[in-house]
């Protein structure tokens, strides 16, 4: 994974790590997965063992239970074995889906665009090597865009019932 070249590394497993519900937080799994996620810069863990929609956040990692595709009526907060994670930030007992969208990182800074009378790479070139410098400027590698992941939890009615954003951890 370290040399994979992938910017986003998402861990998907059946069993939960920091979820609410009757099927909770297998210590053997946490001790196996957490160090690997930290080492390889992954900040999203998806599981589906509990049959509802739930999100926990611990140490910059989102732990998403996306088991809301069916059977949510089999797991309720009133169940005898139901436990609540101290890291829980969202929970919904209904059917639904999650969409993960990787988008360019939103920035509050805008690059200034040269207007009339502004310098460009041609006019800034020196007389001796101007042509060579201008040619090099036109053949530059494309700008690398940093991304973030916007995650939407939808109800079956198509309504966004929760949204969360994750920063890119792996270098480009």
C-alpha positions as a LaTeX table, in Angstrom:
\begin{tabular}{lrrr}
\hline
Residue & $x$ (\AA) & $y$ (\AA) & $z$ (\AA) \\
\hline
Unk1 & 0.00 & 0.00 & 0.00 \\
Unk2 & 2.84 & 2.36 & 0.75 \\
Unk3 & 4.08 & 2.37 & $-2.86$ \\
Unk4 & 0.69 & 1.86 & $-4.51$ \\
Unk5 & 0.42 & 5.44 & $-5.78$ \\
Unk6 & $-3.19$ & 5.59 & $-4.58$ \\
Unk7 & $-4.11$ & 8.82 & $-2.82$ \\
Unk8 & $-7.22$ & 7.41 & $-1.12$ \\
Unk9 & $-6.98$ & 4.20 & 0.91 \\
Unk10 & $-10.29$ & 2.96 & 2.30 \\
Unk11 & $-10.64$ & $-0.06$ & 4.55 \\
Unk12 & $-13.82$ & $-2.12$ & 4.13 \\
Unk13 & $-14.72$ & $-4.94$ & 6.48 \\
Unk14 & $-17.85$ & $-6.72$ & 7.66 \\
Unk15 & $-17.16$ & $-6.23$ & 11.37 \\
Unk16 & $-17.32$ & $-2.87$ & 13.18 \\
Unk17 & $-14.54$ & $-1.17$ & 15.08 \\
Unk18 & $-16.15$ & 1.83 & 16.83 \\
Unk19 & $-19.84$ & 1.36 & 16.12 \\
Unk20 & $-22.98$ & 1.46 & 18.20 \\
Unk21 & $-25.16$ & $-1.61$ & 18.32 \\
Unk22 & $-25.28$ & $-5.26$ & 19.25 \\
Unk23 & $-22.22$ & $-6.17$ & 17.13 \\
Unk24 & $-19.52$ & $-3.93$ & 18.50 \\
Unk25 & $-15.88$ & $-3.16$ & 18.51 \\
Unk26 & $-13.88$ & $-6.34$ & 18.16 \\
Unk27 & $-10.62$ & $-5.64$ & 20.03 \\
Unk28 & $-8.68$ & $-8.15$ & 17.91 \\
Unk29 & $-9.78$ & $-6.29$ & 14.76 \\
Unk30 & $-8.99$ & $-2.84$ & 16.17 \\
Unk31 & $-5.48$ & $-3.95$ & 17.18 \\
Unk32 & $-4.91$ & $-5.30$ & 13.68 \\
Unk33 & $-6.47$ & $-2.50$ & 11.60 \\
Unk34 & $-5.68$ & 0.74 & 13.47 \\
Unk35 & $-1.87$ & 0.57 & 13.13 \\
Unk36 & $-2.16$ & $-0.27$ & 9.42 \\
Unk37 & $-4.58$ & 2.59 & 8.78 \\
Unk38 & $-2.23$ & 5.02 & 10.52 \\
Unk39 & 0.86 & 3.70 & 8.72 \\
Unk40 & $-0.74$ & 3.84 & 5.25 \\
Unk41 & $-2.71$ & 7.05 & 5.87 \\
Unk42 & $-6.26$ & 5.80 & 5.61 \\
Unk43 & $-9.02$ & 7.80 & 7.30 \\
Unk44 & $-12.15$ & 5.87 & 6.32 \\
Unk45 & $-13.22$ & 2.48 & 7.69 \\
Unk46 & $-16.52$ & 1.08 & 6.36 \\
Unk47 & $-18.40$ & $-1.85$ & 7.86 \\
Unk48 & $-21.93$ & $-3.22$ & 7.64 \\
Unk49 & $-22.48$ & $-5.74$ & 10.45 \\
Unk50 & $-25.07$ & $-3.60$ & 12.23 \\
Unk51 & $-28.22$ & $-3.00$ & 10.18 \\
Unk52 & $-28.58$ & 0.78 & 10.31 \\
Unk53 & $-26.64$ & 3.95 & 9.43 \\
Unk54 & $-24.07$ & 5.14 & 11.94 \\
Unk55 & $-20.84$ & 7.18 & 12.04 \\
Unk56 & $-18.12$ & 7.37 & 14.69 \\
Unk57 & $-14.96$ & 9.48 & 14.54 \\
Unk58 & $-11.79$ & 8.61 & 16.45 \\
Unk59 & $-8.36$ & 10.19 & 15.99 \\
Unk60 & $-9.23$ & 11.66 & 12.58 \\
Unk61 & $-10.63$ & 8.39 & 11.22 \\
Unk62 & $-14.29$ & 8.03 & 10.23 \\
Unk63 & $-15.79$ & 4.64 & 11.13 \\
Unk64 & $-18.90$ & 4.29 & 8.99 \\
Unk65 & $-21.50$ & 1.60 & 9.54 \\
Unk66 & $-23.35$ & 1.41 & 6.23 \\
Unk67 & $-25.69$ & $-1.44$ & 7.08 \\
Unk68 & $-28.84$ & 0.54 & 6.32 \\
Unk69 & $-29.58$ & $-1.37$ & 3.12 \\
Unk70 & $-32.03$ & $-3.63$ & 4.90 \\
Unk71 & $-32.99$ & $-5.21$ & 8.16 \\
Unk72 & $-32.65$ & $-2.11$ & 10.32 \\
Unk73 & $-35.72$ & $-3.22$ & 12.27 \\
Unk74 & $-33.63$ & $-6.10$ & 13.70 \\
Unk75 & $-31.32$ & $-3.69$ & 15.56 \\
Unk76 & $-32.69$ & $-1.05$ & 17.93 \\
Unk77 & $-31.15$ & 1.15 & 20.61 \\
Unk78 & $-33.55$ & $-0.51$ & 23.06 \\
Unk79 & $-32.07$ & $-3.99$ & 22.40 \\
Unk80 & $-30.64$ & $-5.77$ & 25.44 \\
Unk81 & $-27.15$ & $-6.06$ & 23.91 \\
Unk82 & $-27.07$ & $-2.59$ & 22.35 \\
Unk83 & $-23.99$ & $-0.56$ & 23.28 \\
Unk84 & $-23.21$ & 3.04 & 22.38 \\
Unk85 & $-19.70$ & 4.01 & 21.25 \\
Unk86 & $-18.25$ & 7.09 & 22.97 \\
Unk87 & $-17.03$ & 8.14 & 19.50 \\
Unk88 & $-20.47$ & 8.11 & 17.85 \\
Unk89 & $-21.45$ & 11.33 & 16.03 \\
Unk90 & $-24.45$ & 10.17 & 13.98 \\
Unk91 & $-26.96$ & 7.33 & 14.05 \\
Unk92 & $-30.17$ & 6.67 & 12.13 \\
Unk93 & $-32.37$ & 3.59 & 12.30 \\
Unk94 & $-33.65$ & 3.45 & 8.75 \\
Unk95 & $-32.73$ & 2.11 & 5.34 \\
Unk96 & $-30.35$ & 4.25 & 3.33 \\
Unk97 & $-27.17$ & 4.44 & 1.31 \\
Unk98 & $-23.86$ & 6.30 & 1.45 \\
Unk99 & $-22.21$ & 8.10 & $-1.47$ \\
Unk100 & $-18.50$ & 8.91 & $-1.36$ \\
Unk101 & $-17.45$ & 11.75 & $-3.69$ \\
Unk102 & $-13.80$ & 12.69 & $-4.23$ \\
Unk103 & $-13.61$ & 16.34 & $-5.22$ \\
Unk104 & $-10.89$ & 19.01 & $-5.53$ \\
Unk105 & $-10.12$ & 20.45 & $-2.12$ \\
Unk106 & $-12.12$ & 23.57 & $-1.48$ \\
Unk107 & $-9.94$ & 26.59 & $-0.88$ \\
Unk108 & $-10.77$ & 30.06 & 0.32 \\
Unk109 & $-7.84$ & 31.45 & $-1.67$ \\
Unk110 & $-8.37$ & 32.34 & $-5.33$ \\
Unk111 & $-5.46$ & 32.69 & $-7.73$ \\
Unk112 & $-5.25$ & 36.12 & $-9.30$ \\
Unk113 & $-5.66$ & 36.13 & $-13.06$ \\
Unk114 & $-3.53$ & 38.57 & $-14.99$ \\
Unk115 & $-5.66$ & 41.23 & $-16.68$ \\
Unk116 & $-4.81$ & 43.99 & $-19.13$ \\
Unk117 & $-1.29$ & 45.26 & $-18.69$ \\
Unk118 & $-0.34$ & 42.34 & $-16.42$ \\
Unk119 & 2.85 & 40.37 & $-17.04$ \\
Unk120 & 2.75 & 36.89 & $-18.49$ \\
Unk121 & 5.54 & 34.35 & $-19.05$ \\
Unk122 & 6.44 & 35.88 & $-22.44$ \\
Unk123 & 6.97 & 39.45 & $-21.27$ \\
Unk124 & 8.80 & 38.30 & $-18.12$ \\
Unk125 & 11.38 & 36.36 & $-20.16$ \\
Unk126 & 14.88 & 37.72 & $-20.53$ \\
Unk127 & 16.10 & 38.77 & $-23.97$ \\
Unk128 & 18.82 & 36.12 & $-24.12$ \\
Unk129 & 16.82 & 33.05 & $-23.07$ \\
Unk130 & 13.29 & 34.35 & $-23.42$ \\
Unk131 & 12.18 & 31.97 & $-26.14$ \\
Unk132 & 13.53 & 28.93 & $-24.29$ \\
Unk133 & 11.88 & 29.98 & $-20.98$ \\
Unk134 & 8.55 & 30.71 & $-22.66$ \\
Unk135 & 8.63 & 27.32 & $-24.39$ \\
Unk136 & 9.36 & 25.57 & $-21.06$ \\
Unk137 & 6.46 & 27.41 & $-19.41$ \\
Unk138 & 4.06 & 26.06 & $-22.04$ \\
Unk139 & 5.25 & 22.46 & $-21.47$ \\
Unk140 & 4.96 & 22.32 & $-17.69$ \\
Unk141 & 3.40 & 19.34 & $-15.98$ \\
Unk142 & $-0.28$ & 19.88 & $-15.15$ \\
Unk143 & $-0.96$ & 21.25 & $-11.69$ \\
Unk144 & $-1.62$ & 18.52 & $-9.13$ \\
Unk145 & $-4.90$ & 19.12 & $-7.33$ \\
Unk146 & $-5.29$ & 18.07 & $-3.72$ \\
Unk147 & $-8.61$ & 16.38 & $-3.03$ \\
Unk148 & $-11.01$ & 15.71 & $-0.20$ \\
Unk149 & $-13.79$ & 13.18 & 0.18 \\
Unk150 & $-17.33$ & 14.43 & 0.75 \\
Unk151 & $-19.59$ & 11.67 & 2.09 \\
Unk152 & $-23.37$ & 11.85 & 1.94 \\
Unk153 & $-25.69$ & 9.55 & 3.88 \\
Unk154 & $-29.03$ & 9.35 & 2.07 \\
Unk155 & $-32.40$ & 8.09 & 3.25 \\
Unk156 & $-34.35$ & 5.89 & 0.85 \\
Unk157 & $-36.40$ & 9.02 & 0.07 \\
Unk158 & $-33.27$ & 10.55 & $-1.50$ \\
Unk159 & $-32.75$ & 13.09 & 1.28 \\
Unk160 & $-29.28$ & 13.79 & 2.65 \\
Unk161 & $-29.58$ & 12.96 & 6.34 \\
Unk162 & $-25.90$ & 13.46 & 7.22 \\
Unk163 & $-22.76$ & 14.76 & 5.50 \\
Unk164 & $-19.11$ & 14.61 & 6.48 \\
Unk165 & $-15.84$ & 15.54 & 4.78 \\
Unk166 & $-12.49$ & 13.80 & 5.07 \\
Unk167 & $-9.14$ & 15.38 & 4.20 \\
Unk168 & $-6.64$ & 13.71 & 1.90 \\
Unk169 & $-3.93$ & 12.07 & 4.02 \\
Unk170 & $-1.72$ & 10.37 & 1.43 \\
Unk171 & 0.69 & 12.58 & $-0.52$ \\
Unk172 & 0.19 & 13.12 & $-4.24$ \\
\hline
\end{tabular}
